[in-house]
CSV table of C-alpha atoms and ligand atoms in Angstrom, one decimal:
chain,number,residue,atom,x,y,z
A,49,MET,CA,-0.4,0.2,0.1
A,50,SER,CA,1.6,3.7,-1.2
A,51,VAL,CA,-0.4,5.8,1.7
A,52,PHE,CA,-0.8,9.4,1.6
A,53,PRO,CA,0.0,12.7,3.4
A,54,GLU,CA,-2.8,12.6,6.8
A,55,GLY,CA,-5.2,15.2,5.5
A,56,PHE,CA,-4.1,14.3,1.9
A,57,LEU,CA,-7.5,16.7,-0.7
A,58,TRP,CA,-8.7,13.5,-3.8
A,59,GLY,CA,-10.4,15.4,-5.7
A,60,ALA,CA,-11.9,16.9,-9.0
A,61,ALA,CA,-11.5,19.2,-11.1
A,62,THR,CA,-14.0,20.9,-13.9
A,63,ALA,CA,-14.6,24.0,-15.6
A,64,ALA,CA,-17.6,26.4,-15.8
A,65,TYR,CA,-17.6,26.6,-19.9
A,66,GLN,CA,-17.3,23.2,-20.0
A,67,VAL,CA,-19.9,21.6,-17.7
A,68,GLU,CA,-22.1,24.9,-17.1
A,69,GLY,CA,-24.5,24.6,-19.9
A,70,ALA,CA,-27.5,26.9,-19.4
A,71,ALA,CA,-25.4,30.1,-21.9
A,72,ALA,CA,-28.0,31.9,-22.2
A,73,GLU,CA,-30.1,31.8,-18.5
A,74,ASP,CA,-29.9,33.8,-15.5
A,75,GLY,CA,-28.2,36.9,-16.8
A,76,ARG,CA,-25.4,35.2,-18.4
A,77,CYS,CA,-24.0,37.1,-21.3
A,78,GLU,CA,-21.6,35.8,-24.0
A,79,SER,CA,-17.9,34.5,-23.7
A,80,VAL,CA,-14.9,34.0,-26.3
A,81,TRP,CA,-16.4,30.9,-26.6
A,82,ASP,CA,-20.0,31.3,-26.5
A,83,VAL,CA,-18.9,33.4,-29.9
A,84,PHE,CA,-15.8,31.0,-30.8
A,85,SER,CA,-17.8,27.3,-31.0
A,86,ARG,CA,-20.6,29.2,-34.1
A,87,GLN,CA,-17.9,30.0,-36.0
A,88,PRO,CA,-17.6,26.7,-38.6
A,89,GLY,CA,-14.9,24.2,-38.8
A,90,ARG,CA,-13.0,26.0,-34.6
A,91,VAL,CA,-14.7,22.7,-32.8
A,92,VAL,CA,-15.1,19.1,-34.0
A,93,ASN,CA,-18.6,18.3,-35.1
A,94,GLY,CA,-19.9,22.2,-34.8
A,95,ASP,CA,-19.7,21.7,-30.7
A,96,THR,CA,-20.7,24.4,-28.6
A,97,GLY,CA,-21.0,24.9,-24.4
A,98,ASP,CA,-25.0,26.1,-24.3
A,99,VAL,CA,-25.5,22.8,-23.0
A,100,ALA,CA,-22.5,21.3,-22.0
A,101,ALA,CA,-23.2,18.7,-19.2
A,102,ASN,CA,-26.2,20.9,-18.1
A,103,HIS,CA,-24.3,21.0,-14.4
A,104,TYR,CA,-26.3,24.2,-13.8
A,105,HIS,CA,-29.6,22.6,-13.8
A,106,LEU,CA,-27.9,19.3,-12.3
A,107,LEU,CA,-26.3,21.2,-9.5
A,108,ASP,CA,-28.2,18.7,-6.8
A,109,VAL,CA,-27.0,15.3,-8.7
A,110,ASP,CA,-23.5,16.6,-9.1
A,111,LEU,CA,-22.6,17.0,-4.7
A,112,ALA,CA,-24.1,14.3,-4.8
A,113,LEU,CA,-22.0,12.1,-7.2
A,114,MET,CA,-18.9,14.7,-5.4
A,115,SER,CA,-19.8,12.7,-2.6
A,116,GLU,CA,-20.3,9.0,-4.1
A,117,LEU,CA,-17.4,9.5,-5.2
A,118,ASN,CA,-15.4,10.2,-1.7
A,119,LEU,CA,-14.1,13.0,-2.6
A,120,ASN,CA,-12.9,15.9,0.1
A,121,ALA,CA,-12.3,18.6,-2.2
A,122,TYR,CA,-14.4,20.3,-5.5
A,123,ARG,CA,-12.4,22.1,-8.3
A,124,PHE,CA,-14.6,24.4,-10.0
A,125,SER,CA,-14.6,28.3,-12.6
A,126,VAL,CA,-16.3,31.0,-12.2
A,127,SER,CA,-17.9,32.1,-15.0
A,128,TRP,CA,-16.9,35.2,-15.2
A,129,SER,CA,-20.0,36.5,-18.0
A,130,ARG,CA,-22.4,34.7,-15.3
A,131,ILE,CA,-21.1,37.7,-12.8
A,132,ILE,CA,-20.5,40.9,-14.8
A,133,ASP,CA,-23.3,41.6,-17.1
A,134,ASP,CA,-22.9,43.8,-20.5
A,135,ASP,CA,-23.0,47.4,-18.8
A,136,GLY,CA,-20.8,46.5,-16.2
A,137,ALA,CA,-23.1,45.5,-13.9
A,138,ILE,CA,-23.1,42.6,-10.6
A,139,ASN,CA,-25.5,40.1,-11.7
A,140,ARG,CA,-26.8,38.1,-9.0
A,141,LYS,CA,-28.8,35.3,-9.9
A,142,GLY,CA,-25.0,34.2,-11.5
A,143,LEU,CA,-23.6,35.1,-7.5
A,144,ASP,CA,-26.7,32.8,-6.0
A,145,PHE,CA,-25.7,29.7,-8.5
A,146,TYR,CA,-22.0,29.6,-7.1
A,147,GLU,CA,-22.7,30.4,-3.7
A,148,ARG,CA,-25.5,27.3,-4.3
A,149,LEU,CA,-22.6,25.2,-5.5
A,150,VAL,CA,-20.2,26.5,-2.5
A,151,ASP,CA,-22.9,26.1,0.7
A,152,GLY,CA,-23.7,22.6,-1.2
A,153,LEU,CA,-19.4,21.3,-0.6
A,154,LEU,CA,-19.3,22.8,2.5
A,155,ASP,CA,-22.7,20.5,3.9
A,156,ARG,CA,-21.1,17.5,1.9
A,157,GLY,CA,-17.8,18.3,3.9
A,158,ILE,CA,-16.3,18.9,0.6
A,159,ALA,CA,-14.1,22.5,0.6
A,160,PRO,CA,-13.7,24.4,-2.7
A,161,PHE,CA,-11.5,25.1,-4.6
A,162,LEU,CA,-12.4,28.2,-6.7
A,163,THR,CA,-10.4,29.3,-9.9
A,164,LEU,CA,-11.7,33.0,-11.6
A,165,TYR,CA,-10.3,32.1,-15.0
A,166,HIS,CA,-10.8,28.8,-17.2
A,167,TRP,CA,-10.4,30.9,-20.2
A,168,ASP,CA,-14.0,32.5,-21.1
A,169,LEU,CA,-13.7,36.3,-20.8
A,170,PRO,CA,-16.7,37.9,-21.6
A,171,GLN,CA,-17.5,38.9,-25.9
A,172,ARG,CA,-16.9,42.4,-24.4
A,173,HIS,CA,-13.6,42.7,-23.9
A,174,GLU,CA,-12.8,40.9,-26.6
A,175,ILE,CA,-14.1,43.6,-28.7
A,176,ARG,CA,-11.8,46.0,-27.0
A,177,GLY,CA,-8.6,43.4,-27.4
A,178,GLY,CA,-8.6,41.8,-25.3
A,179,TRP,CA,-6.0,40.9,-23.0
A,180,ALA,CA,-3.7,42.0,-25.9
A,181,GLN,CA,-4.9,44.8,-24.3
A,182,ARG,CA,-3.5,45.6,-20.5
A,183,ASP,CA,-6.8,47.1,-18.7
A,184,THR,CA,-8.0,43.4,-19.4
A,185,ALA,CA,-6.2,43.2,-16.0
A,186,GLN,CA,-8.3,45.4,-14.3
A,187,HIS,CA,-11.9,44.1,-15.7
A,188,PHE,CA,-10.2,41.0,-14.7
A,189,ALA,CA,-8.9,42.6,-11.0
A,190,ASP,CA,-12.5,44.4,-10.9
A,191,TYR,CA,-14.8,41.2,-11.6
A,192,THR,CA,-12.4,38.9,-8.4
A,193,GLN,CA,-13.6,42.0,-6.2
A,194,VAL,CA,-17.0,41.5,-6.5
A,195,VAL,CA,-16.7,37.0,-6.4
A,196,TYR,CA,-14.2,37.3,-3.9
A,197,ASP,CA,-16.6,39.6,-1.4
A,198,ALA,CA,-19.7,37.5,-2.1
A,199,LEU,CA,-17.7,34.0,-0.7
A,200,HIS,CA,-13.9,35.0,1.3
A,201,ASP,CA,-15.9,33.6,4.3
A,202,ARG,CA,-17.0,30.2,2.3
A,203,VAL,CA,-13.6,29.8,0.4
A,204,ASN,CA,-10.6,29.4,0.8
A,205,ASN,CA,-8.7,28.6,-1.6
A,206,TRP,CA,-8.5,31.1,-4.7
A,207,THR,CA,-7.0,30.5,-7.8
A,208,THR,CA,-6.4,32.7,-10.4
A,209,LEU,CA,-5.7,31.8,-13.8
A,210,ASN,CA,-5.9,28.3,-14.9
A,211,GLU,CA,-3.2,27.3,-17.5
A,212,PRO,CA,-2.4,31.4,-18.7
A,213,TYR,CA,-0.1,29.5,-21.1
A,214,CYS,CA,-3.2,28.4,-23.1
A,215,ALA,CA,-5.4,31.8,-23.1
A,216,SER,CA,-2.3,33.0,-24.7
A,217,LEU,CA,-0.5,31.2,-26.9
A,218,LEU,CA,-3.5,28.9,-27.6
A,219,GLY,CA,-6.1,31.5,-28.2
A,220,TYR,CA,-3.4,34.5,-29.3
A,221,ALA,CA,-0.9,32.8,-31.6
A,222,ALA,CA,-2.3,29.5,-32.6
A,223,GLY,CA,-5.7,29.8,-32.8
A,224,VAL,CA,-7.2,26.8,-32.4
A,225,HIS,CA,-8.6,28.1,-28.5
A,226,ALA,CA,-11.2,31.3,-28.2
A,227,PRO,CA,-10.9,33.7,-29.9
A,228,GLY,CA,-9.1,32.6,-32.5
A,229,ARG,CA,-6.6,34.8,-33.4
A,230,ARG,CA,-3.0,33.9,-35.3
A,231,GLU,CA,-1.5,36.9,-34.0
A,232,PRO,CA,2.4,36.5,-31.8
A,233,ARG,CA,2.3,39.5,-31.2
A,234,ALA,CA,-0.9,39.7,-29.3
A,235,ALA,CA,-0.5,36.6,-27.8
A,236,ALA,CA,3.1,37.5,-26.7
A,237,ALA,CA,1.1,41.1,-24.6
A,238,ALA,CA,-2.0,38.4,-23.8
A,239,VAL,CA,0.8,36.3,-21.2
A,240,HIS,CA,1.9,40.2,-19.6
A,241,HIS,CA,-1.3,40.9,-19.2
A,242,LEU,CA,-2.8,37.4,-18.0
A,243,LEU,CA,0.7,37.2,-15.3
A,244,LEU,CA,-0.4,40.8,-14.4
A,245,GLY,CA,-3.8,40.4,-14.2
A,246,HIS,CA,-3.2,37.1,-12.0
A,247,GLY,CA,-1.0,39.3,-10.3
A,248,LEU,CA,-3.4,42.4,-9.5
A,249,ALA,CA,-6.1,40.0,-7.3
A,250,ARG,CA,-3.6,38.7,-5.7
A,251,SER,CA,-3.6,42.1,-4.0
A,252,ILE,CA,-7.3,41.8,-4.0
A,253,ILE,CA,-7.3,38.2,-2.6
A,254,GLY,CA,-4.2,38.0,-0.2
A,255,ASP,CA,-2.8,34.9,1.2
A,256,ASN,CA,-5.4,32.0,-0.1
A,257,VAL,CA,-3.9,32.7,-3.2
A,258,SER,CA,-3.5,29.7,-6.0
A,259,VAL,CA,-2.4,30.3,-10.1
A,260,THR,CA,-2.3,27.0,-12.3
A,261,PHE,CA,-0.4,26.8,-14.4
A,262,ASN,CA,0.4,22.7,-17.1
A,263,LEU,CA,3.8,21.6,-16.4
A,264,TYR,CA,5.9,19.3,-18.5
A,265,PRO,CA,9.4,17.3,-19.0
A,266,VAL,CA,10.7,18.8,-21.9
A,267,ASP,CA,13.5,16.2,-23.9
A,268,PRO,CA,15.3,17.4,-26.8
A,269,VAL,CA,15.0,14.6,-29.3
A,270,ASP,CA,19.1,14.1,-30.1
A,271,PRO,CA,20.3,15.9,-26.9
A,272,ASP,CA,23.5,15.2,-28.5
A,273,ASP,CA,22.7,18.0,-31.4
A,274,PRO,CA,22.4,21.4,-30.6
A,275,ILE,CA,19.4,22.4,-32.6
A,276,ASP,CA,17.5,19.9,-30.4
A,277,VAL,CA,18.8,21.5,-27.5
A,278,ASP,CA,18.5,24.5,-28.5
A,279,ALA,CA,15.1,24.2,-29.4
A,280,ALA,CA,14.2,22.2,-25.7
A,281,ARG,CA,15.5,25.3,-24.5
A,282,ARG,CA,13.0,27.5,-26.1
A,283,VAL,CA,10.2,25.3,-25.4
A,284,ASP,CA,10.7,24.7,-21.8
A,285,GLY,CA,10.8,29.1,-21.9
A,286,LEU,CA,7.7,29.2,-23.4
A,287,GLN,CA,5.8,25.6,-21.3
A,288,ASN,CA,7.4,26.6,-18.3
A,289,ARG,CA,9.4,29.0,-17.1
A,290,LEU,CA,8.1,31.7,-19.0
A,291,TRP,CA,5.3,31.5,-16.1
A,292,LEU,CA,7.6,30.3,-13.5
A,293,ASP,CA,10.3,32.2,-13.0
A,294,PRO,CA,7.9,36.2,-13.1
A,295,VAL,CA,5.5,34.0,-10.7
A,296,LEU,CA,7.9,32.2,-8.1
A,297,CYS,CA,10.6,34.6,-8.5
A,298,GLY,CA,10.5,37.9,-10.2
A,299,ARG,CA,11.4,37.4,-13.1
A,300,TYR,CA,11.3,37.2,-16.8
A,301,PRO,CA,13.6,34.5,-18.0
A,302,ASP,CA,16.3,36.5,-19.8
A,303,ASP,CA,16.6,33.7,-22.8
A,304,VAL,CA,13.1,34.0,-23.3
A,305,LEU,CA,13.2,37.5,-22.3
A,306,ALA,CA,15.5,37.9,-25.1
A,307,ASP,CA,13.4,34.9,-27.9
A,308,LEU,CA,10.0,37.4,-27.4
A,309,ALA,CA,12.2,40.4,-27.8
A,310,PRO,CA,11.2,40.8,-32.1
A,311,LEU,CA,7.2,40.0,-30.8
A,312,GLY,CA,8.6,43.2,-28.9
A,313,PHE,CA,7.4,41.4,-25.5
A,314,ALA,CA,8.8,43.5,-23.1
A,315,ASP,CA,7.4,46.7,-24.0
A,316,HIS,CA,4.7,46.3,-21.9
A,317,ILE,CA,6.2,45.5,-18.8
A,318,ARG,CA,6.1,48.5,-16.0
A,319,PRO,CA,7.6,49.4,-13.1
A,320,GLY,CA,5.9,47.7,-10.7
A,321,ASP,CA,4.3,44.9,-12.5
A,322,LEU,CA,6.8,42.1,-11.5
A,323,THR,CA,6.7,43.1,-8.3
A,324,LEU,CA,3.0,42.8,-8.1
A,325,ILE,CA,3.4,38.9,-9.7
A,326,SER,CA,5.6,37.7,-7.8
A,327,ALA,CA,4.0,39.0,-4.8
A,328,PRO,CA,3.9,35.2,-2.5
A,329,LEU,CA,1.5,32.7,-3.0
A,330,ALA,CA,-0.2,29.8,-1.2
A,331,ALA,CA,0.1,27.5,-2.9
A,332,LEU,CA,1.8,26.1,-6.9
A,333,GLY,CA,-0.8,24.3,-9.3
A,334,VAL,CA,-0.2,22.2,-11.0
A,335,ASN,CA,-1.7,21.0,-14.5
A,336,TYR,CA,0.8,17.8,-16.0
A,337,TYR,CA,-0.9,15.2,-18.9
A,338,THR,CA,2.6,14.8,-20.9
A,339,GLY,CA,5.0,15.8,-21.7
A,340,HIS,CA,7.3,16.8,-25.4
A,341,HIS,CA,10.3,15.8,-27.0
A,342,VAL,CA,12.0,18.4,-29.3
A,343,THR,CA,14.2,18.5,-32.3
A,344,GLY,CA,14.9,21.8,-34.3
A,345,GLN,CA,15.2,19.7,-37.2
A,346,PRO,CA,12.6,21.0,-40.3
A,347,GLY,CA,9.4,18.6,-40.2
A,348,GLY,CA,6.4,21.7,-38.9
A,349,ILE,CA,5.3,24.3,-37.6
A,350,THR,CA,4.4,24.8,-34.7
A,351,PRO,CA,2.5,28.4,-34.0
A,352,GLU,CA,1.3,28.7,-30.2
A,353,TRP,CA,5.6,28.5,-29.7
A,354,ILE,CA,6.8,31.9,-30.4
A,355,GLY,CA,10.2,32.8,-31.0
A,356,SER,CA,10.7,28.9,-31.9
A,357,GLU,CA,7.7,27.6,-33.8
A,358,HIS,CA,9.9,25.3,-35.8
A,359,ALA,CA,10.9,23.2,-32.8
A,360,HIS,CA,8.0,20.1,-33.1
A,361,ASN,CA,7.5,17.1,-31.0
A,362,VAL,CA,8.7,13.7,-31.6
A,363,SER,CA,7.2,10.5,-30.9
A,364,ARG,CA,9.2,8.5,-28.0
A,365,GLY,CA,7.0,5.1,-29.3
A,366,LEU,CA,4.8,5.4,-25.3
A,367,PRO,CA,1.0,4.7,-25.9
A,368,THR,CA,-0.8,7.1,-26.4
A,369,THR,CA,-4.5,8.6,-24.5
A,370,ALA,CA,-7.0,9.4,-27.4
A,371,MET,CA,-5.9,13.0,-27.2
A,372,GLY,CA,-2.0,11.5,-28.8
A,373,TRP,CA,-0.9,12.3,-26.0
A,374,GLU,CA,1.4,9.6,-24.9
A,375,GLU,CA,1.6,7.9,-21.1
A,376,LEU,CA,4.9,9.7,-20.1
A,377,PRO,CA,4.1,9.2,-15.7
A,378,ASP,CA,7.7,9.6,-14.5
A,379,GLY,CA,7.9,12.9,-16.6
A,380,LEU,CA,5.5,13.7,-13.2
A,381,PHE,CA,7.8,12.9,-11.6
A,382,ARG,CA,10.5,15.0,-13.2
A,383,VAL,CA,8.0,17.8,-13.1
A,384,LEU,CA,7.5,17.7,-9.7
A,385,ASN,CA,11.4,17.1,-8.5
A,386,ARG,CA,12.3,20.5,-10.4
A,387,LEU,CA,9.9,22.5,-8.9
A,388,HIS,CA,11.2,21.4,-5.0
A,389,ASP,CA,15.1,21.7,-6.4
A,390,GLU,CA,14.9,25.3,-9.2
A,391,TYR,CA,12.0,26.9,-7.0
A,392,PRO,CA,11.9,28.7,-4.0
A,393,ARG,CA,9.5,26.0,-2.5
A,394,LEU,CA,6.0,26.4,-1.2
A,395,PRO,CA,2.6,23.7,-1.0
A,396,ILE,CA,1.4,21.9,-4.2
A,397,HIS,CA,-1.5,20.5,-5.6
A,398,ILE,CA,-2.6,18.7,-8.9
A,399,THR,CA,-5.0,20.8,-10.0
A,400,GLU,CA,-6.0,18.0,-13.3
A,401,ASN,CA,-4.6,15.3,-14.6
A,402,GLY,CA,-6.5,12.7,-16.3
A,403,ALA,CA,-6.9,10.9,-19.9
A,404,ALA,CA,-9.5,10.5,-23.0
A,405,TYR,CA,-9.9,7.4,-24.2
A,406,ASP,CA,-12.3,5.8,-26.6
A,407,ASP,CA,-15.0,4.7,-23.6
A,408,THR,CA,-17.5,2.3,-23.8
A,409,VAL,CA,-20.9,1.7,-22.4
A,410,VAL,CA,-22.1,-2.4,-22.4
A,411,ASP,CA,-24.9,-2.8,-20.0
A,412,GLY,CA,-24.5,0.2,-18.8
A,413,LYS,CA,-20.9,0.3,-17.4
A,414,ILE,CA,-17.7,1.8,-19.0
A,415,GLU,CA,-15.8,-0.4,-17.7
A,416,ASP,CA,-12.6,2.1,-18.3
A,417,HIS,CA,-9.2,-0.3,-17.5
A,418,ALA,CA,-7.3,2.1,-19.2
A,419,ARG,CA,-8.6,4.9,-17.2
A,420,GLN,CA,-8.1,4.0,-13.9
A,421,ARG,CA,-4.3,2.0,-14.9
A,422,TYR,CA,-4.0,5.9,-15.8
A,423,PHE,CA,-4.5,7.6,-12.6
A,424,GLU,CA,-3.1,4.4,-11.0
A,425,GLN,CA,0.1,5.5,-12.4
A,426,HIS,CA,-0.4,9.0,-12.2
A,427,LEU,CA,-1.0,8.7,-8.7
A,428,GLY,CA,2.4,6.2,-7.9
A,429,ALA,CA,4.9,9.8,-9.4
A,430,VAL,CA,3.1,11.8,-7.0
A,431,HIS,CA,2.5,10.0,-4.4
A,432,ASP,CA,7.0,8.7,-5.1
A,433,ALA,CA,7.7,12.7,-5.6
A,434,ILE,CA,6.0,12.8,-1.7
A,435,GLN,CA,8.1,9.9,-0.5
A,436,ALA,CA,11.6,12.3,-1.9
A,437,GLY,CA,10.0,15.2,0.4
A,438,VAL,CA,8.1,17.3,-2.5
A,439,ASP,CA,4.9,19.1,-0.8
A,440,VAL,CA,2.1,17.7,-2.4
A,441,ARG,CA,-0.6,18.5,-0.5
A,442,GLY,CA,-3.4,17.0,-2.4
A,443,TYR,CA,-4.8,15.8,-6.8
A,444,PHE,CA,-8.0,16.7,-8.5
A,445,ALA,CA,-8.6,14.1,-11.2
A,446,TRP,CA,-9.3,15.2,-14.7
A,447,SER,CA,-12.0,14.5,-15.3
A,448,LEU,CA,-15.4,15.0,-12.8
A,449,LEU,CA,-17.9,14.0,-15.6
A,450,ASP,CA,-17.5,13.7,-19.8
A,451,ASN,CA,-17.7,17.4,-21.0
A,452,PHE,CA,-17.2,20.1,-23.8
A,453,GLU,CA,-13.4,19.5,-24.7
A,454,TRP,CA,-12.9,22.8,-26.1
A,455,ALA,CA,-11.7,22.7,-29.5
A,456,GLU,CA,-12.7,18.7,-29.8
A,457,GLY,CA,-15.7,19.2,-28.4
A,458,TYR,CA,-17.9,15.9,-27.2
A,459,ALA,CA,-15.9,14.2,-29.5
A,460,LYS,CA,-13.2,13.1,-26.1
A,461,ARG,CA,-14.4,12.1,-23.4
A,462,PHE,CA,-12.6,12.1,-20.4
A,463,GLY,CA,-14.7,12.0,-16.6
A,464,ILE,CA,-14.4,9.6,-13.8
A,465,ALA,CA,-18.1,9.8,-15.0
A,466,HIS,CA,-20.0,8.8,-18.1
A,467,VAL,CA,-22.8,11.7,-19.4
A,468,ASP,CA,-24.7,10.5,-21.2
A,469,PHE,CA,-25.7,13.6,-23.9
A,470,ASP,CA,-29.2,12.4,-24.6
A,471,THR,CA,-30.7,12.4,-21.3
A,472,PHE,CA,-27.4,14.3,-18.8
A,473,ALA,CA,-27.7,11.1,-16.7
A,474,ARG,CA,-24.0,10.8,-14.7
A,475,THR,CA,-23.0,7.2,-14.0
A,476,PRO,CA,-19.2,6.4,-12.5
A,477,LYS,CA,-16.8,5.0,-15.0
A,478,LEU,CA,-14.8,1.6,-12.8
A,479,SER,CA,-12.6,5.0,-13.4
A,480,GLY,CA,-14.4,6.2,-10.9
A,481,ARG,CA,-15.5,3.6,-8.9
A,482,TRP,CA,-11.4,2.9,-8.2
A,483,TYR,CA,-10.7,6.4,-6.9
A,484,ALA,CA,-13.1,6.4,-4.3
A,485,THR,CA,-11.9,3.5,-3.8
A,486,VAL,CA,-8.4,5.0,-3.3
A,487,ALA,CA,-10.2,8.2,-2.6
A,488,GLY,CA,-11.6,7.0,0.9
A,489,ALA,CA,-8.4,4.6,2.3
A,490,ASN,CA,-6.0,7.7,1.1
A,491,ALA,CA,-4.2,4.6,0.2
A,492,LEU,CA,-3.1,3.2,-3.7
A,493,PRO,CA,-3.1,-0.2,-3.6
A,494,GLU,CA,-0.4,-2.3,-4.4
A,495,GLN,CA,-0.1,-2.5,-8.1
A,496,GLY,CA,-0.6,-5.5,-9.3
B,207,FCB,C1,-6.7,21.8,-19.8
B,207,FCB,C2,-7.4,22.4,-19.4
B,207,FCB,C3,-8.5,22.1,-18.5
B,207,FCB,C4,-9.0,20.3,-19.7
B,207,FCB,C5,-7.3,18.9,-20.5
B,207,FCB,C6,-8.1,18.3,-20.3
B,207,FCB,O1,-5.5,22.4,-20.3
B,207,FCB,O2,-7.0,23.2,-18.6
B,207,FCB,O3,-9.7,22.6,-19.8
B,207,FCB,O4,-9.5,20.3,-20.8
B,207,FCB,O5,-6.8,20.2,-20.4
């Protein structure tokens, strides 16, 4: 048995646009994802989050599901579009939903982990330039103040941003996420303005604050080839150090500043910004799915890797999930140890980890052995990291429910509970039942 530390958090995660639905109800206004998903060709099958997993209407069902799965923590995001309307007024009905959610969690002994921004910028801000525009960070802080005032008496774990890498580089450089722009200079501006938004929000929330980054081990394909080694350096810079260094150390890495200089990145940094951005955190959120194995040799363009577009990933020949992501549990161990060894130490939450597979329903059951193994192997890596001294306090499976997987729509299922998108019935999968046992025992069984 691999026993976890006492009080370890066993959670699951979701995000507002991916599960809530009720897109035009109770005063919710449009976000960039509403607009983007309606544009032909943006999302597989033309799917949108209009109904999603119908969580907005099935809140009580989902709270009961969390109890059934033995969760003692739940990570969700608040939809900015529900909280402030297009006239800038506070929408009481939107706040009511999150108050009911938080109260329902507390009644069941489940700790709420609230994320303020999981990519759904109100469209009115995008029209004015989105995250490429500095004052979007101030609008984010104003919204934060409203949510904080309503919920700080009940919520102790606040996360400002989820994966600002995706919000900036996938949204503004690759154009594969909302708002779908392919403008590297705007993407560079968005990087800094998202981090500034984090800093401004942090100054409102105070100490109980965290931020979540998607982190990766980045390995050169040929460690003896200087071209591959430099490609790996650049990709590590964009994926990991561009976020960790300003937040944890108060400075952008010199080499990344040089890589991004042609895009005018440094022009956006004003005196005092990095002081705000690097104010102390209570914890760091880590999302982990896979690793990068990178070459700089010709072969493809990766538009989100601004400043290093010619770097690209090469398969290691490992098993992959339905997303095509290679399974690399040891990479999570490496990421956690790197944080421990190279950065100022603070408590870590694994705020997302999980996998999509092509589930089949047989006699009402989903026997997703591959997903169960994925969780088992990655939780094993977390346990190994804890044994090696890394201060990991909790783990959140992505995701509680099958949901709207961004540009992949409903085609990719990540839930530990299956959602029937016709009836909206929830059914714990084998992986979910296994996870409930592990959470209940606070231990992993021996791997067999
Ligand atoms: C992460 C996102 C999350 C989900 C998973 C699969 O990048 O934060 O919303 O889509 O990937």
